[in-house]
Coordinates of C-alpha atoms and ligand atoms in Angstrom, one line a residue:
M1 CA -9.3 16.3 15.3
I2 CA -12.2 15.3 13.0
D3 CA -15.2 13.7 14.8
P4 CA -15.6 10.3 13.2
A5 CA -19.4 10.6 13.7
E6 CA -19.4 13.4 11.2
L7 CA -17.7 11.3 8.5
V8 CA -20.5 8.8 7.9
D9 CA -24.0 10.2 7.4
A10 CA -27.0 9.0 9.4
A11 CA -28.7 7.3 6.5
M12 CA -25.4 5.5 5.9
G13 CA -25.5 6.3 2.3
R14 CA -22.6 8.8 2.2
V15 CA -19.0 8.5 3.4
N16 CA -16.6 11.5 3.7
M17 CA -13.3 10.8 2.0
N18 CA -11.4 11.9 5.1
V19 CA -12.0 8.4 6.4
Y20 CA -9.3 7.3 3.9
T21 CA -6.8 10.1 4.3
D22 CA -6.8 11.6 7.8
N23 CA -3.9 10.5 10.0
D24 CA -5.7 11.1 13.3
I25 CA -8.6 9.0 12.0
F26 CA -6.1 6.2 11.1
H27 CA -4.7 6.1 14.6
L28 CA -8.1 6.3 16.1
E29 CA -9.1 3.2 14.0
M30 CA -6.2 1.4 15.5
R31 CA -7.4 2.1 19.1
R32 CA -11.1 1.8 18.5
I33 CA -11.2 -1.1 16.0
F34 CA -8.0 -3.0 15.8
Y35 CA -7.0 -2.9 19.5
R36 CA -10.5 -3.3 20.7
T37 CA -12.0 -6.2 18.8
W38 CA -11.0 -9.7 17.5
I39 CA -8.5 -9.7 14.7
Y40 CA -7.8 -12.6 12.4
V41 CA -4.2 -13.8 12.7
G42 CA -3.9 -17.1 10.8
H43 CA -5.3 -20.5 10.1
E44 CA -4.5 -23.5 12.3
S45 CA -3.2 -25.5 9.3
E46 CA -0.4 -22.8 8.9
I47 CA 1.0 -23.9 12.3
A48 CA 0.0 -27.5 12.2
C49 CA 3.0 -29.0 14.1
A50 CA 4.7 -28.3 17.4
G51 CA 7.2 -25.4 17.0
D52 CA 5.5 -24.0 13.9
Y53 CA 5.0 -20.3 13.9
L54 CA 4.0 -17.4 11.7
T55 CA 4.3 -13.6 12.2
T56 CA 1.6 -11.1 11.5
Y57 CA 0.1 -7.9 13.0
I58 CA -2.8 -6.8 15.0
G59 CA -3.2 -3.3 13.6
Q60 CA 0.4 -2.0 13.9
V61 CA 1.4 -4.4 16.7
P62 CA 3.7 -7.2 15.5
V63 CA 2.8 -10.6 16.8
I64 CA 4.0 -14.2 16.7
V65 CA 1.4 -17.0 16.4
S66 CA 3.1 -20.2 17.6
R67 CA 2.1 -23.8 18.2
D68 CA 3.8 -25.0 21.4
E69 CA 4.9 -28.6 22.3
D70 CA 1.6 -29.2 24.2
G71 CA -0.4 -28.4 21.0
G72 CA -1.5 -25.0 22.4
I73 CA -1.8 -21.9 20.2
N74 CA 0.1 -18.8 21.5
V75 CA -0.3 -15.3 20.2
L76 CA 2.7 -13.3 21.6
I77 CA 3.7 -9.7 21.1
N78 CA 6.8 -9.8 18.9
R79 CA 8.8 -7.4 21.2
C80 CA 11.8 -8.2 23.4
A81 CA 11.1 -7.5 27.1
H82 CA 14.6 -5.9 27.3
R83 CA 14.5 -2.9 25.0
G84 CA 11.7 -3.7 22.5
T85 CA 13.4 -5.2 19.5
T86 CA 11.3 -7.7 17.5
V87 CA 12.6 -11.2 18.2
C88 CA 11.3 -12.9 15.0
Q89 CA 11.5 -11.4 11.4
R90 CA 10.5 -14.4 9.3
D91 CA 7.0 -14.8 7.9
R92 CA 6.8 -18.4 9.2
G93 CA 8.9 -21.3 10.2
T94 CA 9.6 -23.9 12.9
A95 CA 11.5 -23.1 16.1
N96 CA 11.3 -23.9 19.8
F97 CA 12.8 -20.6 20.8
F98 CA 13.1 -17.0 19.6
K99 CA 16.4 -15.2 20.2
C100 CA 16.6 -11.4 20.2
E101 CA 19.6 -10.5 18.1
Y102 CA 20.4 -7.3 20.0
H103 CA 21.7 -8.6 23.3
G104 CA 20.9 -12.3 22.9
W105 CA 17.9 -12.8 25.2
V106 CA 16.0 -16.0 24.5
Y107 CA 12.3 -16.9 24.8
N108 CA 10.5 -20.2 24.3
N109 CA 7.5 -20.6 22.0
K110 CA 5.1 -19.9 24.9
G111 CA 6.8 -16.6 25.4
A112 CA 8.8 -17.4 28.6
L113 CA 12.2 -15.8 29.0
T114 CA 14.6 -18.7 29.2
G115 CA 17.9 -17.1 28.8
V116 CA 19.6 -13.8 29.6
S117 CA 23.1 -13.0 28.3
L118 CA 25.6 -12.1 31.1
A119 CA 22.8 -12.7 33.5
K120 CA 25.2 -12.4 36.5
G121 CA 25.6 -8.8 35.6
Y122 CA 22.0 -8.1 36.8
G123 CA 21.8 -7.2 40.4
E124 CA 18.9 -8.0 42.8
G125 CA 15.6 -6.8 41.4
E126 CA 17.2 -5.2 38.2
L127 CA 15.3 -7.6 35.9
G128 CA 12.0 -7.0 37.6
D129 CA 9.5 -9.8 38.2
A130 CA 11.0 -13.0 36.7
Q131 CA 7.4 -14.4 36.3
R132 CA 6.2 -11.4 34.4
I133 CA 9.1 -10.8 32.1
G134 CA 8.8 -12.5 28.7
L135 CA 7.1 -12.1 25.4
Q136 CA 3.7 -10.7 26.5
A137 CA 0.7 -12.7 25.4
V138 CA -2.4 -11.0 23.8
A139 CA -5.5 -10.7 26.1
A140 CA -7.5 -13.4 24.2
V141 CA -7.0 -16.1 21.6
G142 CA -9.8 -18.1 20.0
S143 CA -10.3 -20.3 17.0
Y144 CA -13.4 -21.0 15.0
Q145 CA -13.4 -23.7 12.2
G146 CA -9.6 -23.4 12.1
L147 CA -9.5 -19.6 11.8
I148 CA -7.5 -18.1 14.6
F149 CA -8.4 -14.7 16.0
A150 CA -6.7 -12.7 18.8
S151 CA -7.6 -9.6 20.8
L152 CA -5.6 -7.1 22.7
N153 CA -8.7 -6.2 24.7
P154 CA -9.5 -8.3 27.8
E155 CA -13.1 -7.1 27.4
A156 CA -13.5 -8.0 23.8
G157 CA -16.3 -10.4 24.6
S158 CA -16.6 -13.9 23.1
L159 CA -15.2 -14.8 19.7
E160 CA -18.6 -16.5 18.9
D161 CA -20.5 -13.3 19.6
F162 CA -18.0 -11.3 17.5
L163 CA -18.5 -13.8 14.5
G164 CA -22.3 -13.7 14.9
N165 CA -24.0 -14.3 11.6
T166 CA -20.8 -15.3 9.8
K167 CA -20.8 -18.6 11.7
P168 CA -23.2 -20.7 9.5
Y169 CA -21.2 -19.7 6.4
L170 CA -17.9 -20.6 8.1
D171 CA -19.4 -24.0 9.1
D172 CA -20.1 -24.7 5.5
W173 CA -16.8 -23.4 4.4
A174 CA -15.0 -25.8 6.8
A175 CA -17.0 -28.8 5.4
Q176 CA -15.9 -28.5 1.8
T177 CA -14.5 -32.0 1.8
P178 CA -15.9 -35.0 3.7
D179 CA -12.9 -35.2 5.9
G180 CA -13.0 -31.5 6.5
R181 CA -9.3 -31.0 5.7
I182 CA -8.3 -27.5 4.6
R183 CA -4.7 -26.4 4.2
V184 CA -4.1 -22.7 4.0
E185 CA -0.8 -22.2 2.1
S186 CA 0.7 -19.3 3.9
A187 CA 1.2 -16.0 2.1
A188 CA 1.4 -17.3 -1.4
F189 CA 1.2 -13.7 -2.6
Q190 CA 2.1 -10.7 -0.6
H191 CA 1.8 -7.1 -1.8
T192 CA 1.4 -3.6 -0.6
F193 CA -0.8 -1.0 -2.3
P194 CA -0.6 2.8 -1.9
A195 CA -4.1 3.3 -0.6
N196 CA -6.3 2.9 2.5
W197 CA -7.1 -0.5 4.0
K198 CA -10.8 -0.1 3.9
L199 CA -10.8 -0.1 0.1
Q200 CA -9.8 -3.7 0.2
A201 CA -12.3 -4.5 2.9
E202 CA -15.2 -2.9 0.9
N203 CA -14.1 -4.3 -2.5
N204 CA -14.0 -8.0 -1.6
T205 CA -17.7 -8.4 -1.7
E206 CA -18.7 -5.7 -4.1
G207 CA -21.1 -6.9 -6.8
Y208 CA -21.3 -3.7 -8.7
H209 CA -17.9 -3.4 -10.4
P210 CA -17.1 -6.9 -11.8
D211 CA -19.1 -6.5 -15.0
F212 CA -17.2 -3.3 -15.8
L213 CA -13.8 -3.5 -14.3
H214 CA -13.1 -7.2 -14.9
Q215 CA -13.7 -7.3 -18.6
A216 CA -10.5 -9.3 -19.2
A217 CA -11.8 -11.9 -16.8
V218 CA -15.0 -12.2 -18.7
R219 CA -13.2 -12.6 -22.0
V220 CA -11.0 -15.4 -20.5
Q221 CA -14.1 -17.1 -19.2
I222 CA -15.7 -17.1 -22.6
H223 CA -12.5 -18.4 -24.1
N224 CA -12.4 -21.2 -21.4
S225 CA -16.0 -22.1 -22.1
R226 CA -15.3 -22.5 -25.8
R227 CA -12.2 -24.6 -25.0
A228 CA -14.3 -26.8 -22.7
R229 CA -16.9 -27.3 -25.4
A230 CA -14.2 -28.3 -27.8
A231 CA -12.8 -30.7 -25.2
R232 CA -16.2 -32.3 -24.8
G233 CA -16.3 -32.7 -28.6
E234 CA -19.2 -30.3 -29.0
T235 CA -19.2 -28.8 -32.5
T236 CA -22.1 -26.3 -32.0
E237 CA -21.7 -22.9 -33.5
K238 CA -23.9 -21.4 -30.8
P239 CA -22.1 -18.4 -29.3
V240 CA -21.0 -18.5 -25.7
R241 CA -23.3 -16.3 -23.8
R242 CA -21.8 -13.6 -21.7
Q243 CA -23.0 -13.7 -18.1
R244 CA -23.5 -10.4 -16.3
I245 CA -23.5 -10.4 -12.6
A246 CA -26.1 -7.6 -12.7
A247 CA -28.4 -10.0 -14.5
M248 CA -28.0 -12.8 -12.0
D249 CA -30.1 -13.4 -9.0
S250 CA -27.3 -12.7 -6.6
R251 CA -27.6 -11.2 -3.1
G252 CA -25.5 -9.0 -0.8
Y253 CA -25.8 -9.4 2.9
D254 CA -25.0 -7.0 5.8
L255 CA -24.3 -9.6 8.5
G256 CA -23.9 -7.0 11.3
G257 CA -20.7 -5.8 13.0
G258 CA -19.2 -4.7 9.7
H259 CA -19.2 -8.3 8.4
N260 CA -20.8 -8.9 5.0
L261 CA -21.2 -11.4 2.2
V262 CA -22.1 -11.6 -1.4
E263 CA -23.7 -14.8 -2.7
T264 CA -23.4 -15.6 -6.4
P265 CA -24.6 -19.2 -6.9
Q266 CA -24.7 -18.8 -10.6
V267 CA -21.0 -18.1 -10.8
A268 CA -20.4 -21.4 -9.0
M269 CA -22.7 -23.1 -11.5
L270 CA -20.8 -21.6 -14.4
A271 CA -17.5 -22.8 -12.9
K272 CA -19.0 -26.3 -12.8
K273 CA -19.8 -26.2 -16.5
R274 CA -16.2 -26.2 -17.3
F275 CA -15.9 -29.8 -16.1
P276 CA -17.0 -32.8 -18.1
A277 CA -20.3 -34.2 -17.0
E278 CA -18.8 -37.6 -16.2
F279 CA -16.3 -36.0 -13.8
L280 CA -19.1 -34.0 -12.0
D281 CA -21.1 -37.2 -11.7
E282 CA -18.2 -39.0 -10.2
L283 CA -17.7 -36.1 -7.7
A284 CA -21.4 -36.3 -6.8
Q285 CA -21.2 -40.0 -6.2
T286 CA -18.1 -39.8 -4.1
Y287 CA -18.8 -36.7 -2.1
G288 CA -22.5 -36.3 -2.3
P289 CA -24.4 -34.1 -4.7
D290 CA -24.6 -31.1 -2.3
R291 CA -20.8 -30.9 -2.0
V292 CA -19.9 -30.6 -5.7
E293 CA -20.3 -26.8 -5.8
A294 CA -18.5 -26.3 -2.5
L295 CA -15.6 -28.4 -3.8
L296 CA -15.2 -26.1 -6.8
G297 CA -15.5 -23.0 -4.6
P298 CA -18.3 -21.9 -2.1
P299 CA -20.9 -19.8 -3.9
W300 CA -20.1 -16.7 -1.8
R301 CA -17.3 -14.3 -0.7
M302 CA -17.2 -12.9 2.8
T303 CA -15.5 -10.0 4.6
I304 CA -15.1 -10.5 8.4
F305 CA -14.5 -7.0 9.6
P306 CA -12.0 -5.5 9.9
N307 CA -9.2 -7.5 8.4
L308 CA -10.2 -10.8 6.8
A309 CA -11.4 -11.4 3.3
I310 CA -12.5 -15.0 2.3
A311 CA -13.1 -15.8 -1.4
G312 CA -13.4 -19.2 -3.0
S313 CA -9.8 -20.2 -3.1
N314 CA -8.1 -17.7 -0.9
I315 CA -7.9 -15.9 2.4
R316 CA -6.6 -12.3 2.4
V317 CA -5.4 -10.6 5.6
I318 CA -5.6 -6.8 5.3
Q319 CA -3.0 -5.0 7.2
P320 CA -3.1 -1.2 7.5
L321 CA 0.3 0.4 7.4
A322 CA -0.6 4.1 7.1
P323 CA -3.7 6.0 5.8
D324 CA -2.5 5.5 2.3
E325 CA -0.6 2.2 2.6
T326 CA -1.8 -1.3 3.1
Y327 CA -0.2 -4.7 3.1
V328 CA -2.1 -7.8 2.0
R329 CA -1.1 -11.4 3.0
Q330 CA -2.9 -13.6 0.5
S331 CA -3.0 -17.4 1.1
F332 CA -4.2 -20.1 -1.2
I333 CA -6.8 -22.5 0.3
D334 CA -5.9 -26.1 -0.7
L335 CA -8.3 -29.0 -0.1
P336 CA -5.8 -31.9 0.3
S337 CA -8.4 -34.7 0.2
A338 CA -10.2 -33.3 -2.9
P339 CA -9.5 -35.0 -6.3
E340 CA -6.3 -33.8 -7.9
S341 CA -8.1 -32.2 -10.8
V342 CA -10.2 -30.1 -8.5
R343 CA -7.1 -29.0 -6.6
T344 CA -5.4 -28.0 -9.9
H345 CA -8.5 -26.2 -11.0
R346 CA -8.7 -24.2 -7.8
R347 CA -5.0 -23.3 -8.0
E348 CA -5.3 -22.2 -11.6
Q349 CA -8.4 -20.1 -10.7
E350 CA -6.5 -18.4 -7.9
Q351 CA -3.4 -17.7 -9.9
G352 CA -5.4 -16.6 -12.9
F353 CA -7.6 -14.1 -11.1
Y354 CA -5.6 -13.0 -8.0
G355 CA -2.0 -13.7 -8.9
P356 CA 0.5 -11.0 -9.7
A357 CA -0.2 -11.4 -13.4
G358 CA -3.8 -12.4 -12.8
Y359 CA -6.7 -10.8 -14.7
G360 CA -8.7 -9.7 -11.7
G361 CA -6.9 -8.9 -8.5
P362 CA -4.5 -6.4 -10.1
D363 CA -7.5 -4.5 -11.6
D364 CA -8.9 -3.9 -8.2
I365 CA -5.6 -2.7 -6.8
E366 CA -5.2 -0.3 -9.6
M367 CA -8.6 1.1 -8.7
F368 CA -7.6 1.5 -5.1
T369 CA -4.6 3.5 -6.2
R370 CA -6.7 5.8 -8.4
M371 CA -9.2 6.3 -5.7
Q372 CA -6.6 7.3 -3.2
E373 CA -5.3 9.9 -5.7
G374 CA -8.9 11.2 -6.0
F375 CA -9.1 11.4 -2.2
R376 CA -6.3 13.9 -2.1
T377 CA -9.0 16.5 -3.0
A378 CA -10.2 16.1 0.6
Q379 CA -7.6 18.7 1.5
A380 CA -9.3 21.4 -0.6
A381 CA -12.1 22.8 1.5
S382 CA -14.0 24.1 -1.6
L383 CA -14.4 20.6 -3.0
D384 CA -17.2 18.2 -2.0
P385 CA -15.7 15.5 0.2
W386 CA -18.7 13.1 0.1
L387 CA -18.7 9.7 -1.7
L388 CA -21.9 7.9 -2.7
F389 CA -22.8 4.5 -1.3
T390 CA -26.5 5.1 -1.8
R391 CA -27.2 2.6 -4.5
Q392 CA -30.5 0.9 -3.7
A393 CA -30.2 1.9 -0.1
T394 CA -33.9 2.1 0.2
S395 CA -34.5 -1.5 -1.1
E396 CA -32.8 -3.3 1.8
E397 CA -34.9 -6.0 3.5
V398 CA -34.3 -6.8 7.2
L399 CA -34.6 -10.5 8.1
D400 CA -35.8 -11.8 11.4
N401 CA -32.2 -12.3 12.6
G402 CA -31.4 -8.7 11.9
V403 CA -29.4 -9.5 8.7
R404 CA -30.0 -7.0 5.9
V405 CA -30.3 -8.2 2.3
A406 CA -30.5 -6.6 -1.1
D407 CA -29.3 -7.2 -4.7
S408 CA -25.6 -7.9 -4.9
T409 CA -25.0 -4.7 -7.0
S410 CA -26.7 -2.5 -4.5
E411 CA -23.7 -1.5 -2.4
I412 CA -25.3 -3.1 0.7
T413 CA -22.0 -4.8 1.5
Q414 CA -20.1 -1.5 1.4
R415 CA -22.7 0.1 3.6
A416 CA -22.2 -2.8 6.0
V417 CA -18.5 -1.9 6.3
Y418 CA -19.3 1.7 7.2
R419 CA -22.2 0.8 9.6
G420 CA -19.7 -1.4 11.5
W421 CA -17.0 1.2 11.2
A422 CA -19.2 3.9 12.6
E423 CA -20.3 1.7 15.5
Y424 CA -16.7 1.0 16.6
M425 CA -15.5 4.5 15.9
G426 CA -18.3 6.2 17.8
Q427 CA -17.4 4.6 21.1
E428 CA -14.6 5.6 23.4
A429 CA -12.1 2.7 23.6
Ligands
FES1 S1 16.7 -5.6 23.1 FE1 16.4 -7.8 23.1 S2 18.1 -8.5 24.2 FE2 18.3 -6.4 24.3
FE2_2 FE1 -12.8 -6.9 -8.2

C-alpha cells in the first residue's frame, strides 16, 4: 500500500499521479475523507415539502434525504435492514414511505420500520431489537444557508467549524435576492466521466486554463457583446476587446480544509454589460445597487472540499465511483423572485456554458479524460510520476485569518485541494 504522505510533497507544489489511479488510495479516501467529514447532500429547496426526498451518496454509501411530516430533514442510509437492498432508486420524488421490493418491508420517511411481510413467521427475538431496526440514520445532519450536509462520523465536529472561511461567501450567496429565495433545480444535468473525482474538484476554481481551453466561450462572448451593442443601437466600428482572465485583477484563495475560491469581479462586470443600462438602473433601484452583480451571478466560484462545487448559476455534486470514474449531479440555481429577464439570462448562461452541448463544461470534461489517460503512465516505474502545481507557489500571501491568497492563475486553489487532501489522508480514521 502506498503511503499517502509520499504522494504530495512537503512544499505542496508537486502531486504524484498515483493519487488519481491507485485503488487502495481511492478506498482510503472513502474512509479518511468521505466517511470522516461533512459531505454535501442537497439543498433544502430540493425537498421543500413534507414527503419530498432525493437520493444521493456519501462516498460510496447510498443515502435518502427526506423531509418528514414535522418539517425535519432526515438523511437515511438507503439500505434495507433485512438483507441490504436499496429501498429507493429514484433521484427524487414525494412519498411518505419506502418499500423494499425484495420481500416487501416498509419504512416511513424518518426511517422507522412500519411493516414486515408475513410478520407472524418471525419467532420471538428473530427480528432483533424492534426499536433499532429500520433505515439507519447518518451520525450528523446540518444545514447552512439552505445547504444540507451530513456525516457518517459521530466525531466530525460542528458543521460551522467544517465550513470555516467559506461562511461569509455562503452568507452573500444566500442573499442574492432581497427575499433570499433560492431554488435549486435538482440534477438538471447528470453525467459520468472516465476520470478521477479530484480533477473536477480542482478544476472548478482554476483560473489558469480558461483563456486557453475555453476559446469557444470567448468567441461566443465577443459575438454576444456585438449583438448587445447592436441591440442598444450603437453603430460604433470599435472592435470588441477580448478580455483575458490572466490580465484581470482576479484572486484565488485557499480557505483552509481543502476549501477554495476564485474571485473574478471583472467577469461579473462584463456579464452586466450585456444588459441595457436602463434595465440595470431599474434593478439597482428595486434591489439596491450592491445587489445587481449578485443577481447576475456572484463574482466568485467556490469548491467546498471534498464534493461540492458552486458556480454562478449551478451547484455540482461530485461523486467518486472508482479511481477513474466520477458521477456529477449538476443543478441549476434559480432565483424565483428575480426579474424574469435575469432568470432567463442565468438559465441561458448555464445551458450555454455547462450544458451537454455547452461551450465550456464539456471542454473541461474532455481534459479530465485526457489527463486520466496520461496518468496510466504511473504504472511504468521508469517514468516520472510527479505533476506540477508549483505556479507562483512562492507568491502566496497569508492573511490574518490564515487564508492564503495569490493571483487567480497561480494554482493556489489547486494547492488548496491537496493541502486539505494531505491533512485528511495523513490521519488515521
Ligand atoms: S431485503 Fe428488503 S425486505 Fe428483504
Ligand atoms: Fe473550465
